[in-house]
CSV table of C-alpha atoms in Angstrom, one decimal:
chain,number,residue,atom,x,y,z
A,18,UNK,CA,-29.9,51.1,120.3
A,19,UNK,CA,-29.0,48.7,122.9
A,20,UNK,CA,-30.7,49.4,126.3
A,21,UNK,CA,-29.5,47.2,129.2
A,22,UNK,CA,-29.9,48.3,132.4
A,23,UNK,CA,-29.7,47.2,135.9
A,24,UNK,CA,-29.9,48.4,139.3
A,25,UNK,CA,-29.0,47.6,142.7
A,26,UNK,CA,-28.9,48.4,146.2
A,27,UNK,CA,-26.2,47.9,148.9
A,28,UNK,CA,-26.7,46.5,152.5
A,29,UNK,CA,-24.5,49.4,154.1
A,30,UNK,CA,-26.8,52.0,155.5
A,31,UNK,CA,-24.3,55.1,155.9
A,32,UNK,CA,-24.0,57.8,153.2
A,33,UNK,CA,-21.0,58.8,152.0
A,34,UNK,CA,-20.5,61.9,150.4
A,35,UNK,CA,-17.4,61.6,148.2
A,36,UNK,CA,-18.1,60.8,144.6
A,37,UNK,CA,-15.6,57.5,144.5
A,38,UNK,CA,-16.8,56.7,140.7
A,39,UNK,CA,-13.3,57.7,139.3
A,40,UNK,CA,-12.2,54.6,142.1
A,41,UNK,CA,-14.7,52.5,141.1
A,42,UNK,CA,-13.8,53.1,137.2
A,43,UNK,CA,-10.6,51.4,138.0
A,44,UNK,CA,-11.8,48.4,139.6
A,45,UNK,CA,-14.1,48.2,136.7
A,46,UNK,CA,-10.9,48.3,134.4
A,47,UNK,CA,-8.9,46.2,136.6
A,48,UNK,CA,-11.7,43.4,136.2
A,49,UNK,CA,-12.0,43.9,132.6
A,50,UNK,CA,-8.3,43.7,131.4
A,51,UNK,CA,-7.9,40.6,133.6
A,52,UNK,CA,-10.5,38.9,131.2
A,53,UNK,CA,-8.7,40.4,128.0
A,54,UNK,CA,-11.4,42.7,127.7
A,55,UNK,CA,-10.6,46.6,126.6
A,56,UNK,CA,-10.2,48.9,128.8
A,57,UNK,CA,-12.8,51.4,129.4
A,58,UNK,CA,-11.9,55.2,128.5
A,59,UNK,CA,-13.6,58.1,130.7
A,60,UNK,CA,-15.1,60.4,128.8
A,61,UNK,CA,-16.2,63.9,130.0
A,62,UNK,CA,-19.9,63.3,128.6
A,63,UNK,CA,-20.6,60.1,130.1
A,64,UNK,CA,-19.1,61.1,133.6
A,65,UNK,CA,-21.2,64.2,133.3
A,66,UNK,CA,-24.5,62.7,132.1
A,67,UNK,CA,-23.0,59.9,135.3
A,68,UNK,CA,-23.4,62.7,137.9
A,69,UNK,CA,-26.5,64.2,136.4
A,70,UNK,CA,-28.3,60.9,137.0
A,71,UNK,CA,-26.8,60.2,140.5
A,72,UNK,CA,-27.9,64.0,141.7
A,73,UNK,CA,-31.4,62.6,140.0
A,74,UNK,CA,-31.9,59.9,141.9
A,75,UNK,CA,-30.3,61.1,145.4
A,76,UNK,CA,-32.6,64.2,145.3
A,77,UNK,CA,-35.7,61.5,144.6
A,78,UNK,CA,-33.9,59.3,147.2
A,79,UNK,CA,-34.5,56.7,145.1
A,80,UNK,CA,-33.3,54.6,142.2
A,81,UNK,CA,-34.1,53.7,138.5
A,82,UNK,CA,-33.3,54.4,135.0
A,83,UNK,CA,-35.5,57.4,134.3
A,84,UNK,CA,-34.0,59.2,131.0
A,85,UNK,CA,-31.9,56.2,130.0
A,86,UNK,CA,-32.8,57.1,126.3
A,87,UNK,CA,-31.8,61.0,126.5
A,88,UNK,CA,-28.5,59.7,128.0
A,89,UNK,CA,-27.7,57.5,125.3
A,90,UNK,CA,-28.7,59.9,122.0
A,91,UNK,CA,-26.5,62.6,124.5
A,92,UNK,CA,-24.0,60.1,124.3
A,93,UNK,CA,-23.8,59.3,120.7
A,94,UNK,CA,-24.5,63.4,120.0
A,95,UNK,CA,-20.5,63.4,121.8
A,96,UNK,CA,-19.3,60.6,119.3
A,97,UNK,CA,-19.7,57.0,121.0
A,98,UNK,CA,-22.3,54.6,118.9
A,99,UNK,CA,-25.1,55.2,121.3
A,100,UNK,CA,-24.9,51.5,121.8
A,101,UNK,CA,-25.0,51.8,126.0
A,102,UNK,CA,-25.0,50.0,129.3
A,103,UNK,CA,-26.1,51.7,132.7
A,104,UNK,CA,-25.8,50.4,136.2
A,105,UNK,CA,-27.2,52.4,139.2
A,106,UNK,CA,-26.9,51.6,143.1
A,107,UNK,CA,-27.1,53.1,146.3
A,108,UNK,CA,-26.0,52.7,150.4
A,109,UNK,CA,-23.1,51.5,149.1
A,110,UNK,CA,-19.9,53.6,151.0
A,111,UNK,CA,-16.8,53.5,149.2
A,112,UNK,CA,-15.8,51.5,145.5
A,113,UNK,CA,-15.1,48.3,146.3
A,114,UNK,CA,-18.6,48.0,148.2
A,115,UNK,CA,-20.1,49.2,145.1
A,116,UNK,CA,-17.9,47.3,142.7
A,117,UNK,CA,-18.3,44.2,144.5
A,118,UNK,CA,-21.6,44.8,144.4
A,119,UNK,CA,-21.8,45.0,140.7
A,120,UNK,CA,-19.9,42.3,139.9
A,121,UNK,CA,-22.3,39.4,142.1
A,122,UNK,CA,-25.1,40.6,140.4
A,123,UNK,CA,-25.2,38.7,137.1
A,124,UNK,CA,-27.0,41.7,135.5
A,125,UNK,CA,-25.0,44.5,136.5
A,126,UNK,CA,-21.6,41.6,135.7
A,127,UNK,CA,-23.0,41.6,132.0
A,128,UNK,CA,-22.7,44.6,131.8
A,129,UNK,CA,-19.5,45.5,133.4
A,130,UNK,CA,-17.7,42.7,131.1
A,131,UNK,CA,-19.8,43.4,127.6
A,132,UNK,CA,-16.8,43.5,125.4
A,133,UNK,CA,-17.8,46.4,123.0
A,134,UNK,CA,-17.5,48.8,125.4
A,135,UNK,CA,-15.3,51.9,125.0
A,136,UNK,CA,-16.1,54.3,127.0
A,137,UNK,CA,-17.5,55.4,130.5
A,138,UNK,CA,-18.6,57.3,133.3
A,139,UNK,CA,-19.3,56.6,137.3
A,140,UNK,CA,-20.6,59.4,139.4
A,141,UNK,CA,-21.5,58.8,143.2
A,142,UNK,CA,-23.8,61.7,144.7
A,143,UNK,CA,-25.0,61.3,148.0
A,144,UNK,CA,-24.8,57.5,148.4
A,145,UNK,CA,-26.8,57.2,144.7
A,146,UNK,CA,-23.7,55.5,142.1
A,147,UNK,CA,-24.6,55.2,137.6
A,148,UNK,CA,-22.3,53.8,135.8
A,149,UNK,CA,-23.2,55.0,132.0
A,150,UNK,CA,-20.8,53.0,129.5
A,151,UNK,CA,-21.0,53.0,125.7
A,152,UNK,CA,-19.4,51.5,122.8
């Protein structure tokens, strides 16, 4: 089992309560097909294991990777390899903050473009984003 993970945190103070990961899923996509990379599928697992994590960490106020290994056998219980990537932020207020965001940290980049990928999730709740991909 793969485990990369990353986190980050915005500069953008306000909370935002709409959950713009479905937004932020196509910037991801947009990014990836523009390197010849496949596009990322959502799947109703990984969005939902997504938004349990981002209701985790706003109702801790705080962010991290706690249960990264129950996500991923979840994940490969609903058919993907288990093979999995996770990013988390937070403050960030609307998807291209939070994708931009992603994409200059060379961490949270490695994991948006690793090419095995297949399928994925992004929840926002309260401010806190995951994105939970797998192969």
């Amino acid at each position: 089992m793969a485990v990369l993970v990353s986190s980050c945190v915005g500069t953008a103070q306000p909370v935002v309560a709409a959950d713009f990961g479905p937004e932020t899923l196509g910037l991801v996509n947009s990014y990836r097909g523009n390197r010849g990379l496949p596009l990322l599928s959502s799947h109703p697992t990984l969005k939902a294991l997504a938004r349990q994590h981002s209701q985790y960490q706003a109702a801790r106020h705080h962010i991290g990777h706690d249960g990264y290994r129950e996500r991923s056998a979840k994940a490969k219980a609903a058919g993907t390899s288990g093979i999995c990537v996770e990013n988390v932020g937070a403050g960030y207020r609307d998807a291209r903050q939070l994708f931009s965001g992603w994409r200059s940290s060379r961490r949270h980049n490695r994991n948006l473009l690793r090419p095995g990928l297949r399928y994925a999730g992004i929840s926002v709740v309260g401010g806190y984003a995951t994105f939970f991909a797998c192969e």
